[in-house]
Short mmCIF file of C-alpha atoms and ligand atoms in Angstrom, two decimals:
data_model
loop_
_atom_site.label_atom_id
_atom_site.label_comp_id
_atom_site.label_asym_id
_atom_site.label_seq_id
_atom_site.Cartn_x
_atom_site.Cartn_y
_atom_site.Cartn_z
CA MET A 213 -145.60 107.01 56.22
CA SER A 214 -147.88 108.09 58.28
CA GLU A 215 -151.23 110.59 58.24
CA PHE A 216 -148.84 113.53 59.87
CA SER A 217 -145.96 113.01 57.91
CA GLN A 218 -147.60 112.76 54.24
CA LYS A 219 -149.73 115.49 54.85
CA LEU A 220 -146.77 117.82 55.92
CA GLY A 221 -144.40 116.34 54.07
CA ASN A 222 -141.76 115.26 56.86
CA SER A 223 -139.91 112.18 57.36
CA ILE A 224 -139.77 110.12 60.36
CA ILE A 225 -135.95 109.13 60.83
CA GLY A 226 -135.66 106.15 62.98
CA SER A 227 -138.15 102.98 64.36
CA ALA A 228 -141.18 103.12 66.10
CA SER A 229 -140.17 103.22 69.93
CA PRO A 230 -140.58 104.90 73.05
CA GLN A 231 -139.33 108.87 72.80
CA VAL A 232 -140.42 110.70 70.22
CA ILE A 233 -138.56 114.15 69.07
CA VAL A 234 -140.52 116.68 67.70
CA LYS A 235 -138.98 120.22 66.32
CA VAL A 236 -141.57 123.06 65.65
CA PRO A 237 -141.12 126.52 64.36
CA GLY A 238 -141.93 129.78 66.35
CA SER A 239 -143.79 131.82 64.52
CA THR A 240 -145.28 135.49 63.58
CA ALA A 241 -149.14 136.68 63.88
CA ASN A 242 -150.89 139.02 62.21
CA LEU A 243 -148.40 140.57 59.88
CA GLY A 244 -149.73 143.94 60.51
CA PRO A 245 -153.32 143.90 59.34
CA GLY A 246 -154.65 140.06 59.42
CA PHE A 247 -155.36 140.05 63.13
CA ASP A 248 -155.98 136.48 64.25
CA THR A 249 -155.65 135.08 60.39
CA LEU A 250 -152.18 135.66 59.39
CA GLY A 251 -149.55 134.00 60.61
CA MET A 252 -145.95 132.48 59.43
CA ALA A 253 -143.77 130.26 60.92
CA LEU A 254 -140.28 131.20 61.17
CA ASN A 255 -136.57 129.20 61.33
CA LEU A 256 -136.39 129.88 65.09
CA TYR A 257 -137.44 126.75 66.79
CA ALA A 258 -138.32 124.67 69.62
CA TRP A 259 -137.27 120.73 70.58
CA ILE A 260 -139.93 118.43 72.34
CA GLY A 261 -138.73 115.03 73.46
CA MET A 262 -141.68 112.57 75.05
CA THR A 263 -142.19 109.17 76.19
CA LEU A 264 -144.27 107.39 77.93
CA SER A 265 -143.61 106.26 81.56
CA GLU A 266 -144.35 103.72 83.69
CA ARG A 267 -142.81 105.89 86.46
CA GLU A 268 -143.58 109.26 87.66
CA THR A 269 -143.87 111.92 85.26
CA GLU A 270 -140.48 113.77 84.95
CA ILE A 271 -140.18 117.12 82.84
CA HIS A 272 -137.03 118.37 81.89
CA LEU A 273 -136.53 122.07 80.89
CA HIS A 274 -133.05 123.00 79.29
CA GLY A 275 -132.10 125.94 77.97
CA GLU A 276 -131.99 129.55 79.48
CA GLN A 277 -135.49 130.48 79.10
CA MET A 278 -137.12 127.91 81.30
CA ASP A 279 -137.46 129.91 84.72
CA GLY A 280 -140.26 130.04 86.36
CA ILE A 281 -141.91 127.28 83.98
CA PRO A 282 -143.77 124.69 86.09
CA ARG A 283 -141.86 120.64 85.74
CA ASP A 284 -144.85 119.56 87.52
CA LYS A 285 -148.27 118.08 85.94
CA SER A 286 -149.10 121.74 85.42
CA ASN A 287 -147.16 121.98 82.85
CA LEU A 288 -148.86 123.13 79.00
CA ILE A 289 -147.33 120.26 77.47
CA TYR A 290 -147.78 117.65 79.71
CA LYS A 291 -151.47 119.01 79.75
CA VAL A 292 -151.75 119.23 76.21
CA ALA A 293 -150.33 115.88 76.12
CA GLN A 294 -153.34 114.43 78.37
CA MET A 295 -155.80 115.89 75.56
CA VAL A 296 -154.96 114.19 72.75
CA PHE A 297 -154.69 110.83 74.64
CA ALA A 298 -158.17 111.68 76.04
CA GLU A 299 -159.13 112.60 72.30
CA ALA A 300 -158.49 109.26 71.78
CA GLY A 301 -159.53 107.50 74.47
CA VAL A 302 -156.39 106.36 76.20
CA SER A 303 -154.74 106.99 79.30
CA HIS A 304 -150.95 107.14 79.64
CA PRO A 305 -151.17 109.81 83.04
CA GLU A 306 -147.28 109.42 83.26
CA LEU A 307 -144.75 111.22 80.84
CA ASP A 308 -141.22 112.10 80.23
CA ILE A 309 -141.35 115.42 78.68
CA GLU A 310 -138.29 117.24 77.68
CA MET A 311 -138.30 120.52 75.69
CA HIS A 312 -135.16 122.98 74.67
CA SER A 313 -136.27 125.95 72.95
CA ASP A 314 -134.83 129.13 70.97
CA ILE A 315 -138.01 131.05 70.95
CA PRO A 316 -137.38 133.57 73.08
CA LEU A 317 -140.97 133.57 75.75
CA ALA A 318 -143.77 136.23 75.64
CA ARG A 319 -141.82 138.18 73.19
CA GLY A 320 -144.50 138.14 70.18
CA LEU A 321 -143.18 134.84 68.78
CA GLY A 322 -145.21 131.67 69.14
CA SER A 323 -143.36 130.32 72.21
CA SER A 324 -146.79 129.06 73.45
CA ALA A 325 -148.08 128.02 70.30
CA SER A 326 -144.99 126.23 69.52
CA ALA A 327 -145.18 123.99 72.87
CA ILE A 328 -148.74 123.28 72.27
CA VAL A 329 -148.24 122.03 68.96
CA GLY A 330 -144.84 120.44 69.99
CA ALA A 331 -146.87 118.70 72.88
CA LEU A 332 -149.85 117.80 70.45
CA VAL A 333 -147.71 116.17 67.62
CA ALA A 334 -145.61 114.46 70.03
CA ALA A 335 -148.52 112.92 71.81
CA ASN A 336 -150.75 111.83 68.76
CA ALA A 337 -147.43 110.10 67.17
CA LEU A 338 -146.71 108.44 70.70
CA ILE A 339 -150.09 106.84 70.18
CA GLY A 340 -149.83 105.62 67.04
CA GLU A 341 -151.41 108.76 65.18
CA PRO A 342 -154.88 108.21 65.71
CA LEU A 343 -155.82 112.32 65.18
CA THR A 344 -155.65 113.46 61.77
CA VAL A 345 -153.47 117.03 61.34
CA ASP A 346 -156.65 118.52 61.17
CA ASP A 347 -157.88 117.19 64.75
CA LEU A 348 -154.66 118.78 66.00
CA PHE A 349 -155.24 121.73 64.55
CA GLN A 350 -158.69 122.50 65.59
CA LEU A 351 -157.23 121.41 69.34
CA ALA A 352 -154.63 123.79 69.24
CA THR A 353 -156.90 126.34 68.10
CA ARG A 354 -159.12 125.90 70.59
CA LEU A 355 -156.49 126.25 73.48
CA GLU A 356 -154.29 129.11 71.92
CA LYS A 357 -157.55 130.91 71.54
CA HIS A 358 -156.77 132.05 67.69
CA PRO A 359 -155.46 130.13 64.83
CA ASP A 360 -152.99 131.76 63.60
CA ASN A 361 -149.61 130.99 65.30
CA VAL A 362 -150.79 127.50 66.23
CA GLY A 363 -151.73 126.97 62.52
CA ALA A 364 -147.96 128.41 61.48
CA SER A 365 -145.96 126.41 63.76
CA LEU A 366 -147.84 123.18 62.54
CA TYR A 367 -147.80 123.64 59.15
CA GLY A 368 -145.50 125.75 58.87
CA GLY A 369 -144.92 128.78 55.26
CA LEU A 370 -147.52 131.48 55.22
CA ILE A 371 -151.06 130.57 56.67
CA ALA A 372 -154.74 131.78 56.13
CA ALA A 373 -157.01 130.84 59.20
CA CYS A 374 -160.00 131.36 60.62
CA TRP A 375 -162.34 130.89 63.52
CA ASP A 376 -165.34 132.39 64.83
CA GLY A 377 -164.71 130.82 68.26
CA GLU A 378 -167.17 127.80 68.08
CA SER A 379 -166.90 126.20 64.39
CA PRO A 380 -164.14 124.07 62.72
CA ALA A 381 -161.67 126.37 61.89
CA ASP A 382 -160.04 127.21 58.38
CA ILE A 383 -156.90 127.43 57.19
CA VAL A 384 -154.81 127.29 53.75
CA ARG A 385 -151.40 127.05 53.51
CA ILE A 386 -149.44 129.89 51.17
CA GLU A 387 -145.84 129.25 49.66
CA PRO A 388 -143.77 131.89 51.09
CA PRO A 389 -142.35 134.24 48.49
CA GLU A 390 -138.54 132.89 47.86
CA ARG A 391 -136.62 135.80 48.28
CA LEU A 392 -138.68 137.16 51.28
CA LYS A 393 -136.31 137.54 54.64
CA VAL A 394 -137.55 138.36 57.88
CA LEU A 395 -135.34 140.74 60.94
CA VAL A 396 -136.84 140.93 64.09
CA ALA A 397 -135.93 143.08 67.10
CA ILE A 398 -136.99 141.74 70.16
CA PRO A 399 -136.92 143.74 73.15
CA ASP A 400 -135.10 142.96 76.56
CA PHE A 401 -138.59 142.57 78.32
CA GLY A 402 -141.75 140.88 78.09
CA LEU A 403 -144.65 142.65 77.34
CA LEU A 404 -146.20 144.63 80.73
CA GLY A 405 -142.66 143.60 81.99
CA ASP A 406 -143.26 140.09 83.53
CA GLY A 407 -143.57 137.11 81.08
CA ALA A 408 -147.93 138.09 80.46
CA LYS A 409 -149.96 136.23 78.51
CA THR A 410 -151.35 137.13 75.04
CA GLU A 411 -154.69 137.45 76.94
CA ARG A 412 -154.09 140.22 78.97
CA VAL A 413 -152.07 142.71 76.36
CA ARG A 414 -155.50 142.08 73.84
CA HIS A 415 -157.51 143.53 76.89
CA ILE A 416 -155.70 146.90 75.55
CA LEU A 417 -158.36 147.05 72.41
CA PRO A 418 -161.67 147.75 71.85
CA ALA A 419 -164.74 145.91 72.02
CA GLN A 420 -166.08 147.78 68.72
CA VAL A 421 -164.11 149.59 66.05
CA PRO A 422 -165.41 152.66 63.53
CA MET A 423 -166.26 150.86 59.84
CA ARG A 424 -164.02 152.70 58.10
CA ASP A 425 -161.20 151.12 60.39
CA ALA A 426 -162.62 147.51 59.73
CA VAL A 427 -162.52 147.94 55.83
CA PHE A 428 -159.27 149.54 55.95
CA ASN A 429 -158.07 146.35 57.35
CA VAL A 430 -160.15 143.96 55.12
CA GLY A 431 -158.66 145.73 52.19
CA ARG A 432 -155.02 145.45 53.25
CA SER A 433 -155.17 141.88 54.81
CA SER A 434 -156.97 141.25 51.19
CA MET A 435 -153.61 142.97 48.92
CA LEU A 436 -151.36 141.36 51.88
CA VAL A 437 -152.19 137.60 51.00
CA ALA A 438 -152.62 138.04 47.05
CA ALA A 439 -149.09 140.32 47.26
CA LEU A 440 -147.98 137.22 49.56
CA CYS A 441 -148.94 134.63 46.46
CA GLN A 442 -147.93 136.64 43.40
CA GLY A 443 -144.74 137.48 45.34
CA ARG A 444 -145.54 141.32 44.67
CA LEU A 445 -142.83 142.37 47.49
CA ASP A 446 -143.26 146.08 46.02
CA LEU A 447 -146.78 145.74 47.54
CA LEU A 448 -145.94 144.94 51.29
CA ALA A 449 -145.47 148.77 52.80
CA ARG A 450 -148.79 149.41 52.10
CA ALA A 451 -150.30 146.07 52.39
CA MET A 452 -149.11 145.77 55.65
CA ARG A 453 -150.67 149.18 57.30
CA ASP A 454 -152.98 147.74 60.35
CA ALA A 455 -156.16 149.78 62.28
CA LEU A 456 -157.01 147.55 64.43
CA HIS A 457 -154.60 146.29 67.16
CA GLN A 458 -150.77 148.50 66.15
CA PRO A 459 -152.27 151.48 66.91
CA TYR A 460 -153.80 150.46 70.66
CA ARG A 461 -150.77 148.14 71.18
CA ALA A 462 -148.30 151.33 70.49
CA ALA A 463 -148.63 152.59 73.87
CA LEU A 464 -147.06 149.44 75.02
CA ILE A 465 -144.45 149.36 72.90
CA PRO A 466 -141.91 153.21 73.19
CA GLY A 467 -140.49 153.90 69.74
CA MET A 468 -142.60 151.37 67.95
CA GLU A 469 -145.01 154.19 66.02
CA THR A 470 -141.21 155.41 64.80
CA ILE A 471 -141.17 152.32 63.54
CA LEU A 472 -144.36 151.33 61.92
CA ARG A 473 -143.76 155.21 60.06
CA GLU A 474 -140.44 155.15 58.72
CA ALA A 475 -138.46 151.49 58.93
CA THR A 476 -139.30 151.31 55.01
CA ASP A 477 -137.45 154.92 54.50
CA HIS A 478 -134.26 151.87 56.14
CA GLY A 479 -134.96 149.58 53.54
CA ALA A 480 -137.71 147.31 55.03
CA LEU A 481 -140.39 146.17 52.59
CA GLY A 482 -143.13 146.24 54.98
CA VAL A 483 -143.39 146.42 58.78
CA ALA A 484 -145.54 145.26 61.50
CA LEU A 485 -146.00 144.23 64.99
CA SER A 486 -145.06 140.81 65.58
CA GLY A 487 -148.15 139.02 67.01
CA ALA A 488 -149.24 140.86 70.47
CA GLY A 489 -145.46 142.03 70.77
CA PRO A 490 -143.06 143.34 71.50
CA THR A 491 -141.11 142.20 68.74
CA LEU A 492 -141.09 144.33 66.19
CA LEU A 493 -140.79 142.42 62.40
CA ALA A 494 -139.87 144.00 59.64
CA LEU A 495 -140.03 142.01 56.06
CA VAL A 496 -137.12 142.37 53.88
CA ASP A 497 -135.74 141.26 49.94
CA GLY A 498 -133.17 138.71 50.90
CA ALA A 499 -131.82 139.41 47.48
CA ALA A 500 -130.44 142.91 48.75
CA GLY A 501 -128.04 141.70 50.97
CA PRO A 502 -127.80 142.02 54.83
CA PRO A 503 -129.82 144.73 56.56
CA ALA A 504 -127.62 146.62 57.94
CA ALA A 505 -129.01 149.85 57.85
CA LEU A 506 -132.18 148.49 59.06
CA ASP A 507 -130.90 146.82 61.73
CA ALA A 508 -129.31 149.92 62.87
CA PHE A 509 -132.26 152.15 62.31
CA LEU A 510 -134.51 149.17 64.67
CA ARG A 511 -131.77 149.12 67.52
CA GLU A 512 -131.12 152.88 67.65
CA THR A 513 -134.58 153.60 67.65
CA LEU A 514 -135.54 151.28 70.92
CA ARG A 515 -132.24 152.52 72.12
CA LYS A 516 -133.27 155.92 72.22
CA GLU A 517 -136.70 154.94 74.15
CA GLY A 518 -134.10 152.99 76.76
CA ILE A 519 -135.03 149.54 75.44
CA ALA A 520 -132.01 146.85 74.57
CA ALA A 521 -133.53 144.70 71.91
CA GLU A 522 -131.79 141.80 70.29
CA THR A 523 -131.92 141.79 66.60
CA MET A 524 -132.22 138.50 64.47
CA LEU A 525 -132.38 137.77 60.65
CA LEU A 526 -135.03 134.92 60.19
CA ALA A 527 -136.31 133.31 57.06
CA PRO A 528 -139.83 131.47 56.88
CA ALA A 529 -139.66 128.51 57.44
CA ALA A 530 -140.79 125.66 55.12
CA HIS A 531 -141.75 122.92 57.68
CA GLY A 532 -144.00 123.11 60.46
CA ALA A 533 -143.56 120.53 63.10
CA GLN A 534 -141.55 117.57 62.21
CA ILE A 535 -140.99 114.32 64.11
CA LEU A 536 -137.60 113.90 64.30
CA THR A 537 -136.42 110.98 65.85
CA ALA A 538 -138.10 107.75 67.33
CA ALA A 539 -135.11 107.17 69.83
CA ASP A 540 -134.75 104.02 72.69
CA VAL A 541 -133.13 106.40 75.17
CA ARG A 542 -134.35 109.49 76.68
CA CYS A 543 -131.00 110.47 77.54
CA THR A 544 -130.29 111.65 74.02
CA PHE A 545 -132.50 114.10 73.55
CA LEU A 546 -129.40 116.79 73.89
CA GLU A 547 -127.28 114.43 71.82
CA LYS A 548 -129.92 114.10 69.20
CA ILE A 549 -130.22 117.88 68.83
CA LYS A 550 -127.37 119.32 69.53
CA GLY A 551 -125.85 121.07 66.24
CA GLU A 552 -129.33 122.58 65.78
CA VAL A 553 -129.49 125.11 68.91
CA ARG A 554 -128.29 127.80 68.86
CA ALA A 555 -125.59 128.42 70.36
N1 HSE B 135 -153.21 137.20 66.70
C1 HSE B 135 -153.06 137.29 68.11
C2 HSE B 135 -152.94 138.55 68.90
C3 HSE B 135 -151.74 136.40 68.22
O1 HSE B 135 -152.60 139.73 68.18
O2 HSE B 135 -153.17 138.91 70.06
C4 HSE B 135 -150.95 136.94 69.35
O3 HSE B 135 -149.43 136.29 69.46
#
């Protein structure tokens, strides 16, 4: 078993051959107070197939959300793969790439992180895994510029990670509490209406914050990690409060303040903006039955603001990126993932 597989507890199905398919989970970041440091993988996936090619590069994007994504060498997956090859000192300028994603784009559910992680893992696997999982994590963090989404997509489960922008990033994986489920309300718009990048959404945040807000978040974030480690679901409502980013981002998402204030009255254990948004995320107790009242509250609150939203009941994804198969022929990509993708 490869180092990647050993470290992540994955299995490689099939024999070594020209195509690698990687299944990678989406993620939520911050969980309220853990700005740029806490992340959780979700059971909403993207699949990336990659083959070394002797012909010109071809990029096939399957699924509904792929409009506007480049199909030439400016494609993120292609560029990330080339970074892996450069890091490993090999040259493979031509690739066949396929992708299907169930992760909504630009909604705060880690779609770009999943593409980066999937590309890193696939490219590394194609050349015999010269880079360690930690090497991939460091590359992913530098590319994404924060470690929370990429860490969750790579390692799975819950992660606490930190990066100062220069030194190597650190990460610890935490097993999510068994009963934890995740209800997300995904507005039908990308932030700023055009699939805006997280970078732009971060510009709304102040350069400096009052000491009391920093202390508020240090306390909540620490309490949240401790509560999640010990399964103290009763603490989540208070531990998920935030003073560093959500108050500023609320201006971009009508209904968000009401949801953050009142979701726990409708059955949420805790509630937060998912990453930079606009998706709102409520943690729920899976043992308490379907969260119908909470679901209705989330939809209705957004509807009153004129926002249509899709809700999904998700779960933490235990596994991070997994190498699914090494197939002989590229055209089997859709057949390989059929039955796994959302209908
Ligand atoms: N921690 C990042 C942010 C996550 O809040 O900007 C973006 O998905």
